[in-house]
Coordinates of C-alpha atoms in Angstrom, one line a residue:
Chain N
M796 CA 51.7 56.0 41.1
E797 CA 53.8 58.4 39.2
R798 CA 54.4 61.9 40.5
I799 CA 52.6 63.6 37.5
L800 CA 49.4 62.4 35.9
F801 CA 47.9 63.9 32.7
G802 CA 44.2 64.7 32.7
D803 CA 41.6 64.8 29.9
N804 CA 39.2 67.7 30.7
Q805 CA 40.7 69.9 28.0
F806 CA 40.0 67.3 25.3
F807 CA 36.3 67.1 25.9
G808 CA 35.4 70.7 26.5
V809 CA 35.3 70.5 30.2
N810 CA 36.3 73.8 31.7
H811 CA 35.1 74.8 35.1
I812 CA 35.5 78.5 34.8
S813 CA 34.6 79.3 31.2
D814 CA 32.0 78.0 28.8
E815 CA 33.7 79.9 26.0
K816 CA 37.0 78.2 26.6
S817 CA 35.2 75.0 26.8
R818 CA 33.8 75.4 23.3
A819 CA 37.2 76.5 21.9
Q820 CA 38.7 73.3 23.3
A821 CA 35.9 71.2 21.9
I822 CA 36.7 72.6 18.4
K823 CA 40.5 72.2 18.9
F824 CA 40.2 68.6 19.8
K825 CA 37.5 67.6 17.3
E826 CA 39.8 65.0 15.8
D827 CA 41.2 62.1 17.8
A828 CA 44.6 62.8 16.2
A829 CA 44.7 66.2 18.0
I830 CA 44.2 64.4 21.3
L831 CA 46.9 61.8 20.5
K832 CA 49.3 64.6 19.5
V833 CA 49.0 66.3 22.9
L834 CA 49.2 62.9 24.7
D835 CA 52.5 62.3 22.8
Q836 CA 53.8 65.7 23.8
S837 CA 53.0 64.9 27.4
R838 CA 54.9 61.6 27.1
D839 CA 57.8 63.5 25.6
C840 CA 57.8 65.5 28.8
G841 CA 57.9 62.3 30.8
I842 CA 54.3 61.8 31.8
N843 CA 53.4 58.2 31.4
T844 CA 50.0 58.1 32.9
F845 CA 46.7 59.4 31.4
M846 CA 43.8 59.8 33.8
C847 CA 40.6 59.9 31.8
T848 CA 36.8 59.6 32.0
T849 CA 35.0 56.8 30.2
H850 CA 33.9 59.2 27.5
D851 CA 33.0 57.5 24.2
R852 CA 35.9 59.0 22.4
I853 CA 38.4 57.5 24.8
A854 CA 37.6 54.2 23.1
N855 CA 39.3 55.6 20.0
I856 CA 42.3 56.7 21.9
C857 CA 42.5 53.2 23.4
N858 CA 42.4 51.7 19.9
A859 CA 45.3 53.8 18.9
I860 CA 47.3 52.8 22.0
R861 CA 46.6 49.1 21.4
S862 CA 47.6 49.2 17.8
N863 CA 51.0 50.8 18.6
P864 CA 52.2 48.5 21.4
E865 CA 55.9 49.4 20.9
K866 CA 55.3 53.1 20.9
Y867 CA 53.1 53.0 24.0
K868 CA 55.1 50.5 26.0
G869 CA 54.8 51.2 29.7
Y870 CA 52.0 53.7 29.1
K871 CA 49.2 53.6 31.7
I872 CA 45.6 54.7 31.8
Y873 CA 43.7 55.5 35.0
P874 CA 40.0 55.2 34.0
C875 CA 37.4 57.3 35.8
M876 CA 33.9 56.1 35.7
P877 CA 31.2 56.8 34.8
Y878 CA 31.1 59.7 32.4
A879 CA 28.3 61.2 34.4
H880 CA 26.7 63.6 31.9
K881 CA 25.8 60.6 29.7
Y882 CA 23.7 59.3 32.6
A883 CA 22.5 62.6 33.9
N884 CA 21.0 63.6 30.5
A885 CA 19.5 60.1 30.2
V886 CA 17.8 60.5 33.6
T887 CA 16.4 63.9 32.7
E888 CA 15.0 62.4 29.5
L889 CA 14.0 58.9 30.5
G890 CA 13.7 59.0 34.2
I891 CA 15.7 56.8 36.6
M892 CA 14.1 53.5 35.4
G893 CA 14.4 54.4 31.8
A894 CA 18.1 55.3 32.2
M895 CA 18.8 52.1 34.1
K896 CA 17.1 50.1 31.3
Q897 CA 19.2 51.8 28.7
Y898 CA 22.6 51.5 30.5
V899 CA 22.5 48.3 32.5
P900 CA 23.8 45.8 30.0
G901 CA 21.9 42.8 28.8
N902 CA 18.4 41.8 30.0
F903 CA 19.4 41.7 33.6
F904 CA 17.3 44.7 34.6
G905 CA 14.4 44.2 32.3
S906 CA 13.9 40.6 33.2
L907 CA 14.0 41.3 36.9
L908 CA 11.4 44.0 36.5
K909 CA 9.2 42.0 34.2
G910 CA 9.2 39.0 36.4
G911 CA 8.2 41.1 39.4
V912 CA 11.1 39.5 41.2
A913 CA 12.0 41.2 44.5
F914 CA 15.4 42.7 44.5
V915 CA 17.9 41.5 47.1
S916 CA 21.0 43.5 48.0
K917 CA 23.1 41.2 45.9
D918 CA 21.3 42.2 42.8
Y919 CA 22.1 45.9 43.2
I920 CA 25.7 45.1 43.7
S921 CA 25.7 42.8 40.6
M922 CA 24.1 45.6 38.7
M923 CA 26.8 47.9 39.6
E924 CA 29.4 45.3 38.7
L925 CA 27.8 44.9 35.2
M926 CA 28.0 48.7 34.7
I927 CA 31.7 48.7 35.8
D928 CA 32.4 45.9 33.3
A929 CA 30.6 47.8 30.5
E930 CA 32.6 51.0 31.3
M931 CA 35.9 49.0 31.4
K932 CA 35.4 47.2 28.0
M933 CA 37.2 49.9 26.1
F934 CA 40.4 49.5 28.1
K935 CA 40.8 45.8 27.4
G936 CA 44.5 45.0 26.9
I937 CA 45.7 48.4 28.3
D938 CA 47.5 48.7 31.6
T939 CA 44.9 50.3 34.1
P940 CA 46.6 50.0 37.5
V941 CA 44.2 52.4 39.2
I942 CA 40.4 52.7 38.5
F943 CA 38.5 55.6 39.8
L944 CA 34.9 56.4 40.7
Q945 CA 33.9 59.8 39.5
N946 CA 33.2 62.6 41.9
V947 CA 29.5 63.0 41.2
I948 CA 28.9 59.4 42.2
T949 CA 31.4 59.3 45.1
D950 CA 29.9 62.5 46.5
L951 CA 26.3 61.4 46.0
L952 CA 27.1 58.2 47.9
I953 CA 28.8 60.2 50.7
G954 CA 25.7 62.4 51.0
L955 CA 23.4 59.4 51.0
G956 CA 25.5 57.6 53.5
M957 CA 25.9 54.6 51.2
K958 CA 29.3 53.5 52.4
D959 CA 28.7 49.8 51.5
I960 CA 28.4 50.7 47.9
L961 CA 31.8 52.5 48.1
K962 CA 33.2 49.4 49.7
A963 CA 31.6 47.2 47.0
F964 CA 33.2 49.3 44.2
N965 CA 36.5 49.1 46.1
D966 CA 36.4 45.3 46.4
Y967 CA 35.2 44.6 42.9
I968 CA 38.0 46.7 41.3
I969 CA 40.6 44.7 43.3
K970 CA 39.0 41.3 42.7
K971 CA 38.0 41.6 39.0
Y972 CA 40.6 44.0 37.6
N973 CA 43.5 43.3 40.0
A974 CA 43.8 47.1 40.1
E975 CA 43.8 49.7 42.9
P976 CA 40.5 51.4 43.4
G977 CA 40.5 55.2 43.5
F978 CA 37.9 57.8 44.4
I979 CA 37.5 61.3 43.0
T980 CA 35.7 63.7 45.4
M981 CA 35.0 67.4 46.2
N982 CA 34.6 66.4 49.8
L983 CA 37.9 64.9 51.0
P984 CA 37.4 65.1 54.8
K985 CA 34.0 63.4 54.7
L986 CA 35.2 60.7 52.2
V987 CA 38.3 59.8 54.3
D988 CA 36.0 59.3 57.3
M989 CA 33.6 57.2 55.4
L990 CA 36.2 55.0 53.8
E991 CA 37.8 54.5 57.2
S992 CA 34.5 53.4 58.6
V993 CA 34.3 50.5 56.1
G994 CA 37.9 49.5 56.7
I995 CA 39.4 50.9 53.5
E996 CA 43.0 51.8 54.5
N997 CA 45.4 54.2 52.8
P998 CA 42.9 55.0 50.0
I999 CA 43.8 56.7 46.7
I1000 CA 41.8 59.9 46.6
C1001 CA 41.8 62.5 43.8
T1002 CA 40.6 65.9 45.1
S1003 CA 40.9 69.7 44.6
I1004 CA 44.0 71.0 46.4
N1005 CA 44.8 74.6 45.8
K1006 CA 46.0 77.7 47.6
D1007 CA 42.7 79.5 47.1
G1008 CA 40.6 76.7 48.8
F1009 CA 38.5 76.5 45.6
R1010 CA 36.2 73.4 45.6
M1011 CA 37.8 72.3 48.9
S1012 CA 34.4 71.7 50.7
G1013 CA 34.5 72.3 54.4
G1014 CA 37.4 74.6 54.0
K1015 CA 41.1 74.6 53.3
A1016 CA 42.1 74.2 56.9
L1017 CA 40.1 71.0 57.3
Y1018 CA 41.7 69.6 54.2
E1019 CA 45.2 70.5 55.5
Q1020 CA 44.3 68.9 58.8
T1021 CA 43.1 65.7 57.0
L1022 CA 46.3 65.5 55.0
Q1023 CA 48.4 65.9 58.1
T1024 CA 46.5 63.4 60.3
K1025 CA 45.2 60.7 58.0
K1026 CA 46.9 57.9 56.0
V1027 CA 45.9 58.7 52.5
R1028 CA 47.4 58.8 49.0
V1029 CA 46.1 62.0 47.5
I1030 CA 46.2 63.1 43.9
A1031 CA 45.9 66.8 43.9
M1032 CA 43.7 68.2 41.1
Q1033 CA 42.5 71.8 40.2
V1034 CA 45.9 73.0 41.7
L1035 CA 45.6 76.1 39.5
A1036 CA 42.1 76.8 40.9
G1037 CA 40.9 77.2 37.3
G1038 CA 43.7 79.6 36.4
A1039 CA 43.4 81.9 39.4
I1040 CA 46.8 80.8 40.8
S1041 CA 50.1 81.0 38.9
P1042 CA 51.7 77.6 38.2
K1043 CA 54.6 78.3 40.5
E1044 CA 52.5 79.4 43.5
A1045 CA 50.2 76.4 42.8
V1046 CA 53.0 73.9 42.9
D1047 CA 54.6 75.5 45.9
Y1048 CA 51.4 75.2 47.9
V1049 CA 50.8 71.6 46.9
N1050 CA 54.4 70.6 47.7
S1051 CA 54.1 72.1 51.2
L1052 CA 51.6 69.5 52.1
P1053 CA 52.1 65.9 53.3
N1054 CA 50.4 62.8 51.8
I1055 CA 50.2 64.2 48.2
A1056 CA 51.2 61.3 46.0
S1057 CA 50.6 62.9 42.6
I1058 CA 49.6 66.0 40.8
L1059 CA 47.0 65.8 38.1
F1060 CA 46.8 68.5 35.5
G1061 CA 45.6 68.9 31.9
A1062 CA 46.9 71.2 29.2
S1063 CA 46.5 71.8 25.5
S1064 CA 49.9 72.9 24.5
K1065 CA 53.4 71.6 24.7
N1066 CA 54.7 74.7 26.4
N1067 CA 52.1 74.6 29.2
I1068 CA 52.8 70.9 29.8
K1069 CA 56.5 71.6 29.9
E1070 CA 56.2 74.5 32.3
M1071 CA 54.1 72.4 34.8
V1072 CA 56.4 69.4 34.6
T1073 CA 59.5 71.4 35.1
L1074 CA 58.0 73.2 38.1
I1075 CA 56.8 69.9 39.7
N1076 CA 60.1 68.2 39.1
T1077 CA 62.2 70.9 40.7
H1078 CA 60.6 70.3 44.0
E1079 CA 61.8 67.7 46.5
L1080 CA 59.3 65.0 47.5
Q1081 CA 57.9 65.2 51.0
P1082 CA 59.2 62.2 53.0
Q1083 CA 55.7 60.7 53.3
F1084 CA 55.7 59.9 49.6
N1085 CA 58.6 57.5 49.8
S1086 CA 56.5 54.5 50.7
L1087 CA 54.0 55.0 47.8
Chain Y
M281 CA 18.6 69.7 64.2
I282 CA 15.8 70.4 61.7
K283 CA 13.7 67.4 60.9
V284 CA 13.4 67.3 57.1
A285 CA 11.7 64.9 54.8
L286 CA 11.7 64.4 51.0
I287 CA 8.8 63.7 48.7
G288 CA 9.9 62.4 45.2
A289 CA 13.3 60.8 44.9
G290 CA 14.1 61.3 41.2
K291 CA 17.1 63.1 39.8
M292 CA 16.6 66.4 41.8
G293 CA 15.2 64.6 44.8
I294 CA 18.2 62.4 45.2
S295 CA 20.5 65.3 44.8
H296 CA 18.7 67.2 47.5
L297 CA 18.7 64.1 49.7
A298 CA 22.5 63.8 49.5
I299 CA 23.0 67.4 50.3
L300 CA 20.5 67.2 53.2
G301 CA 22.2 64.0 54.3
A302 CA 25.5 65.7 54.6
H303 CA 24.1 68.9 56.3
S304 CA 25.2 69.3 59.9
D305 CA 21.9 71.0 61.0
V306 CA 19.6 68.5 59.3
K307 CA 18.1 65.2 60.3
V308 CA 16.5 63.4 57.4
V309 CA 13.5 61.7 58.9
G310 CA 11.8 60.2 55.8
V311 CA 11.7 59.8 52.1
T312 CA 8.6 59.1 49.9
D313 CA 8.7 57.8 46.4
T314 CA 6.4 55.6 44.3
S315 CA 9.2 53.6 42.9
K316 CA 9.9 50.4 44.9
L317 CA 13.3 50.1 43.3
V318 CA 14.3 53.6 44.5
T319 CA 13.0 53.3 48.1
D320 CA 14.5 49.8 48.3
V321 CA 18.0 51.1 47.5
L322 CA 17.6 54.1 49.8
S323 CA 16.5 52.0 52.8
K324 CA 18.9 49.2 52.2
Y325 CA 22.1 51.2 51.6
G326 CA 21.2 54.6 52.9
S327 CA 19.2 53.7 56.0
F328 CA 16.5 56.2 55.2
N329 CA 12.9 55.5 56.5
C330 CA 11.1 55.1 53.2
Y331 CA 7.4 55.4 52.4
S332 CA 5.2 55.1 49.3
D333 CA 2.5 57.3 50.7
Y334 CA 3.6 60.8 51.8
K335 CA 0.7 61.4 54.2
K336 CA 1.7 58.3 56.1
M337 CA 5.2 59.6 56.3
L338 CA 4.0 63.0 57.6
E339 CA 2.0 61.3 60.3
A340 CA 4.8 59.0 61.4
E341 CA 7.8 61.2 61.1
K342 CA 6.5 64.7 61.8
P343 CA 9.0 66.7 59.7
E344 CA 9.4 70.4 60.3
A345 CA 10.3 71.0 56.7
V346 CA 9.8 69.0 53.5
F347 CA 11.5 69.0 50.1
V348 CA 9.1 68.4 47.3
A349 CA 10.6 67.0 44.1
A350 CA 7.7 65.0 42.7
P351 CA 6.5 65.7 39.1
T352 CA 5.2 69.2 38.7
K353 CA 1.5 68.1 38.3
Y354 CA 1.5 66.9 42.0
H355 CA 3.0 70.1 43.4
T356 CA -0.2 71.9 44.2
E357 CA -1.8 68.9 46.0
I358 CA 1.3 68.1 48.0
V359 CA 2.4 71.6 48.9
S360 CA -1.1 72.6 50.0
E361 CA -1.3 69.5 52.3
L362 CA 2.1 70.4 53.8
L363 CA 1.2 74.1 54.4
K364 CA -2.1 73.0 56.0
R365 CA 0.0 70.9 58.4
N366 CA 2.2 73.9 59.2
I367 CA 5.3 72.4 57.5
H368 CA 7.9 74.6 55.8
V369 CA 8.2 73.8 52.1
F370 CA 11.0 73.7 49.5
V371 CA 9.6 72.7 46.2
E372 CA 11.3 72.1 42.9
K373 CA 10.8 74.3 39.8
P374 CA 8.6 75.0 38.1
F375 CA 6.3 75.9 41.0
S376 CA 2.9 75.1 39.7
L377 CA 1.3 74.1 36.4
N378 CA -1.6 76.4 36.9
T379 CA -1.2 80.0 38.1
H380 CA -4.6 80.1 39.8
E381 CA -3.5 77.2 42.0
G382 CA -0.1 78.9 42.4
K383 CA -1.8 82.0 43.8
T384 CA -3.7 79.9 46.4
L385 CA -0.4 78.4 47.6
V386 CA 1.3 81.8 47.8
Q387 CA -1.6 83.0 49.9
L388 CA -1.7 80.0 52.1
A389 CA 2.1 80.1 52.8
K390 CA 1.7 83.8 53.7
E391 CA -1.2 83.2 56.1
K392 CA 0.5 80.4 57.8
K393 CA 3.8 82.4 57.9
L394 CA 5.8 79.4 56.7
I395 CA 9.1 79.4 55.0
N396 CA 8.7 78.8 51.2
Q397 CA 11.3 78.4 48.6
V398 CA 11.4 77.1 45.0
G399 CA 14.5 75.4 43.4
Y400 CA 15.7 78.1 41.0
H401 CA 19.3 77.4 41.9
N402 CA 20.9 79.8 39.4
K403 CA 20.3 82.7 41.9
F404 CA 22.8 81.1 44.2
L405 CA 25.6 81.1 41.6
G406 CA 28.2 83.8 42.2
T407 CA 28.2 85.0 38.6
F408 CA 24.5 85.7 38.4
E409 CA 24.6 87.2 42.0
E410 CA 27.4 89.6 41.0
A411 CA 25.4 90.6 37.8
K412 CA 22.4 91.3 40.1
Q413 CA 24.5 93.6 42.3
L414 CA 25.9 95.5 39.3
I415 CA 22.5 96.0 37.8
S416 CA 20.6 96.9 40.9
E417 CA 23.3 99.4 41.9
G418 CA 22.7 101.0 38.5
F419 CA 26.1 100.5 37.0
L420 CA 24.7 99.5 33.6
G421 CA 22.7 102.8 33.5
K422 CA 19.2 102.5 31.9
I423 CA 18.7 99.0 30.6
Q424 CA 17.8 98.9 27.0
H425 CA 17.4 95.2 26.0
F426 CA 18.2 91.7 27.1
T427 CA 18.7 88.2 25.5
G428 CA 18.0 85.2 27.7
E429 CA 19.3 81.8 26.5
A430 CA 19.6 78.2 27.5
Y431 CA 20.8 75.3 25.5
G432 CA 21.6 71.7 26.2
P433 CA 21.5 68.1 25.0
V434 CA 18.4 66.6 26.7
V435 CA 16.4 65.3 23.7
V436 CA 18.7 64.8 20.7
K437 CA 16.8 62.0 19.0
P438 CA 13.3 60.5 19.1
K439 CA 12.9 58.6 22.4
Q440 CA 10.4 57.0 24.7
D441 CA 8.1 58.8 27.1
T442 CA 8.4 59.9 30.7
W443 CA 6.5 62.6 32.6
R444 CA 8.9 65.1 31.2
S445 CA 7.5 64.4 27.7
K446 CA 3.9 65.0 28.9
P447 CA 2.7 68.6 28.7
T448 CA 0.0 68.0 31.3
E449 CA 2.5 66.8 33.8
G450 CA 5.0 69.7 33.5
G451 CA 7.2 68.3 30.8
G452 CA 8.7 70.1 27.8
C453 CA 11.5 72.6 27.2
L454 CA 9.4 75.6 28.3
M455 CA 8.8 74.2 31.8
D456 CA 12.1 72.5 32.2
Y457 CA 14.7 74.8 30.6
A458 CA 13.0 78.1 29.8
S459 CA 11.6 78.5 33.3
H460 CA 15.2 79.0 34.6
V461 CA 15.9 81.7 32.1
I462 CA 12.6 83.6 32.7
D463 CA 13.2 83.4 36.4
L464 CA 16.7 84.9 36.0
I465 CA 15.3 87.7 33.9
N466 CA 12.7 88.4 36.5
Y467 CA 15.4 88.5 39.2
L468 CA 18.1 90.4 37.4
I469 CA 16.0 92.9 35.5
A470 CA 12.3 93.0 36.3
P471 CA 9.4 90.5 36.1
V472 CA 8.3 89.6 32.5
E473 CA 4.8 91.1 32.2
N474 CA 4.0 90.9 28.5
V475 CA 4.7 88.3 25.8
H476 CA 4.7 89.8 22.3
G477 CA 5.1 86.6 20.4
S478 CA 6.3 83.1 20.9
I479 CA 7.2 80.0 18.8
L480 CA 7.3 76.6 20.4
K481 CA 9.0 74.0 18.3
S482 CA 9.3 70.2 18.4
F483 CA 12.3 68.6 16.8
Y484 CA 12.3 65.1 18.2
S485 CA 9.5 65.0 20.9
D486 CA 6.0 64.0 19.9
T487 CA 4.1 65.7 22.6
V488 CA 6.1 68.6 23.9
E489 CA 8.3 71.4 22.6
D490 CA 12.0 71.0 22.3
A491 CA 12.6 74.8 21.8
V492 CA 11.0 78.0 22.8
Y493 CA 11.6 81.4 21.2
A494 CA 9.7 84.5 22.4
L495 CA 9.7 88.3 22.5
L496 CA 9.3 89.5 26.0
E497 CA 8.7 92.8 27.9
T498 CA 9.3 93.4 31.6
S499 CA 7.1 95.4 34.0
S500 CA 9.7 98.1 33.6
K501 CA 9.1 98.1 29.8
I502 CA 12.4 96.6 28.9
S503 CA 12.3 94.4 25.8
G504 CA 14.1 91.1 25.4
V505 CA 14.4 87.9 23.4
L506 CA 14.2 84.4 24.8
S507 CA 15.9 81.6 22.9
V508 CA 15.9 78.2 24.5
N509 CA 16.6 74.7 23.0
W510 CA 17.2 71.5 24.8
S511 CA 18.0 69.6 21.6
D512 CA 21.4 71.1 21.0
E513 CA 24.1 68.6 21.4
T514 CA 26.9 71.1 20.8
Y515 CA 26.5 71.7 24.6
R516 CA 27.9 69.1 27.0
K517 CA 25.3 70.1 29.7
M518 CA 22.7 72.8 30.2
S519 CA 24.1 76.2 29.7
T520 CA 22.1 79.3 30.7
S521 CA 23.2 82.8 29.8
L522 CA 21.9 86.3 29.8
T523 CA 23.1 89.3 27.8
I524 CA 22.0 92.7 29.1
I525 CA 22.8 96.0 27.5
G526 CA 22.3 99.4 29.1
T527 CA 23.3 103.0 28.5
N528 CA 26.5 102.6 30.5
G529 CA 27.6 99.1 29.6
K530 CA 26.8 95.5 28.9
I531 CA 26.8 92.2 30.8
I532 CA 27.2 88.7 29.4
V533 CA 26.8 86.2 32.2
D534 CA 26.5 82.5 32.6
A535 CA 27.2 79.9 35.3
T536 CA 31.0 80.1 34.9
E537 CA 31.8 83.6 33.7
L538 CA 30.7 87.2 34.1
K539 CA 31.8 89.5 31.3
V540 CA 31.1 93.2 31.8
F541 CA 31.8 96.1 29.6
F542 CA 31.8 99.6 31.0
K543 CA 31.6 102.7 28.7
D544 CA 33.6 104.8 31.2
N545 CA 35.2 104.9 34.6
Q546 CA 31.9 105.2 36.5
C547 CA 32.1 101.6 37.5
P548 CA 32.6 99.7 40.8
T549 CA 36.1 99.9 42.3
N550 CA 37.3 96.5 41.3
Y551 CA 36.2 97.1 37.6
T552 CA 37.6 99.4 34.9
K553 CA 36.5 101.0 31.7
G554 CA 36.1 98.4 28.9
W555 CA 35.8 94.7 29.2
N556 CA 36.2 93.0 32.6
I557 CA 36.0 89.2 33.1
R558 CA 35.4 87.5 36.3
H559 CA 35.1 83.7 36.8
I560 CA 33.1 81.6 39.2
N561 CA 36.1 80.5 41.2
E562 CA 36.5 84.1 42.5
L563 CA 32.8 84.8 42.8
T564 CA 31.5 81.6 44.5
Q565 CA 30.9 81.2 48.2
P566 CA 32.5 78.1 49.7
V567 CA 30.3 75.2 50.8
D568 CA 30.6 72.5 53.5
F569 CA 29.4 69.8 51.1
Y570 CA 29.7 69.9 47.3
L571 CA 27.6 68.0 44.8
R572 CA 27.4 69.1 41.1
G573 CA 27.8 72.8 41.9
E574 CA 28.0 75.1 44.9
E575 CA 24.6 76.6 44.1
Y576 CA 22.7 73.3 44.9
S577 CA 24.2 73.3 48.4
L578 CA 23.8 77.0 48.9
Q579 CA 20.1 77.0 48.1
V580 CA 19.5 74.1 50.5
D581 CA 21.5 75.8 53.2
Y582 CA 19.6 79.1 52.7
F583 CA 16.3 77.3 53.1
I584 CA 17.5 75.5 56.3
K585 CA 18.8 78.8 57.7
A586 CA 15.5 80.5 56.9
V587 CA 13.7 77.7 58.8
Q588 CA 16.1 78.4 61.7
G589 CA 15.3 82.1 61.5
K590 CA 18.9 83.0 60.6
V591 CA 18.2 84.5 57.2
P592 CA 15.1 86.2 55.8
N593 CA 12.9 84.2 53.4
I594 CA 13.3 86.4 50.4
I595 CA 15.1 84.5 47.7
N596 CA 13.1 82.2 45.4
T597 CA 9.9 82.6 47.3
F598 CA 6.6 81.0 46.0
E599 CA 5.6 84.6 45.1
S600 CA 8.7 85.1 42.8
A601 CA 8.2 81.6 41.3
L602 CA 4.6 82.4 40.6
L603 CA 5.7 85.4 38.5
T604 CA 7.8 83.0 36.4
D605 CA 4.8 80.6 36.0
M606 CA 2.7 83.6 34.8
A607 CA 5.2 84.4 32.1
I608 CA 5.3 80.7 31.1
E609 CA 1.5 80.7 30.9
Q610 CA 1.6 83.7 28.6
I611 CA 4.2 82.2 26.3
K612 CA 2.1 79.0 26.1
N613 CA -1.2 80.9 25.5
F614 CA 0.3 83.1 22.8
K615 CA 1.4 80.0 21.0
N616 CA -2.1 78.5 21.4
N617 CA -3.7 81.7 19.9

């Protein structure tokens, strides 16, 4: 994994601390060309990995990347699935069964229900695999070395104690996509324990790491302890705690911790991208990173 | 450890279940749902004891507290059964479809001295909590008027039916979306007492309204406008906001941001004359387990603490949710007139 990853929240009006900013961003990035322009600016600054949700519009970005193979040579995408709001809104409107019927591809779900066939464990896992394949379609032909499970799903599975499903996601990503599985979470300590319990070693985990302890569930001290004692490859996100911390302070804090493989951030302007990249690059890597 | 069970494992039920599952003071003893598919997954992968009949679950598992997230039309029957069995109850919003039945439940919970809470989670958001403080300490002066709004992309084209599209079962934008806004108005300002006009509109749904517009008046005679639309796809997810203007200033508040304008320097110490902006990251309380938002964990935690006797049972009580149901009823009746 590279030291710096570029995120996509700003492109889709995802802003955790202001609905107003979120609308302004949705307006700014209405056209795909505006997204591609900022991606190119991030590439100019040396960022060669784009970590993004499986939002419908990412399909257009993928088309642009595929149609310019020379320009995007060596460019990587880390998909994060699923784009949860698509499903959440469907569940509110259609109920769980209705949403499943809409999103599980083919007649798989319908025919099982119609036939009154009892589900066996294998069926649920195959259903999940079909959904992963559906989400991955848009990335065909693009280098996706790490594939992530979004935090809403990861955290839901943690709370429900469904460690076998985390394991099934992990194994399917390796088997089918020859990629590394990753997990996004707001609950790092709990996730590390759960992954350990199903034998997943040295996992890639993307989680909030910031000086303010914002969205570090269970507390900053517990996160620091986890980073110091467990074998994990952490991608730090929300390092600016939504803008509460200055970029310099933010990067200083993250760099003081072991086991941070990468920093993920998103920005809408070239200057902001440059500032973060310069700050991150002026710091020495902690020795733990060398093996990654 | 508090022994807790869940009745109704739909969207909100499963969210509660995950938060309860991760809670260090809770042991989840059982889950009831009518969907075989859902209980099958929960028992196979989550090792929960699942039932299709909640009474059988109550008999077998003897929970001390139960979360009810079944469709609204079943709330009265289930909640009343739980209270009779001396079980503490957390029930999803809206509280009850019928205010007469709601009153009975309020009475029963009082008589039995049981902890009762309804899932109006916005009250556990730091931004609304801070707005509540500013208003109750009088920093806005005399309140003149408010606007309560909620928008989101739930029904953006004609679609098939679920219980949410059936008015008799607690579906529709008024029950689902507007209830949150009314409840916040009740909490931040004063209970809505009179409805001076309402328009319920359907854009895509056949049987329920997709938008609610109403003129409201609180018990303290403050006027306000309600504007709610769940068919607005310019919003990525539900967005609830309140604008409140008073003689000394104005507040615009939503889940992420609190904007306050003070006319002069008579404001709290960390605020100044003119506009002040504070964000959720500085106002939220940290949680031990996070899923979708701190407020969901905080409301569950508050309920569990109330059962343990560590906090008073004063936020989102049945009584406060009944006031919201009463306003909903008036909005509906005005439209029917």
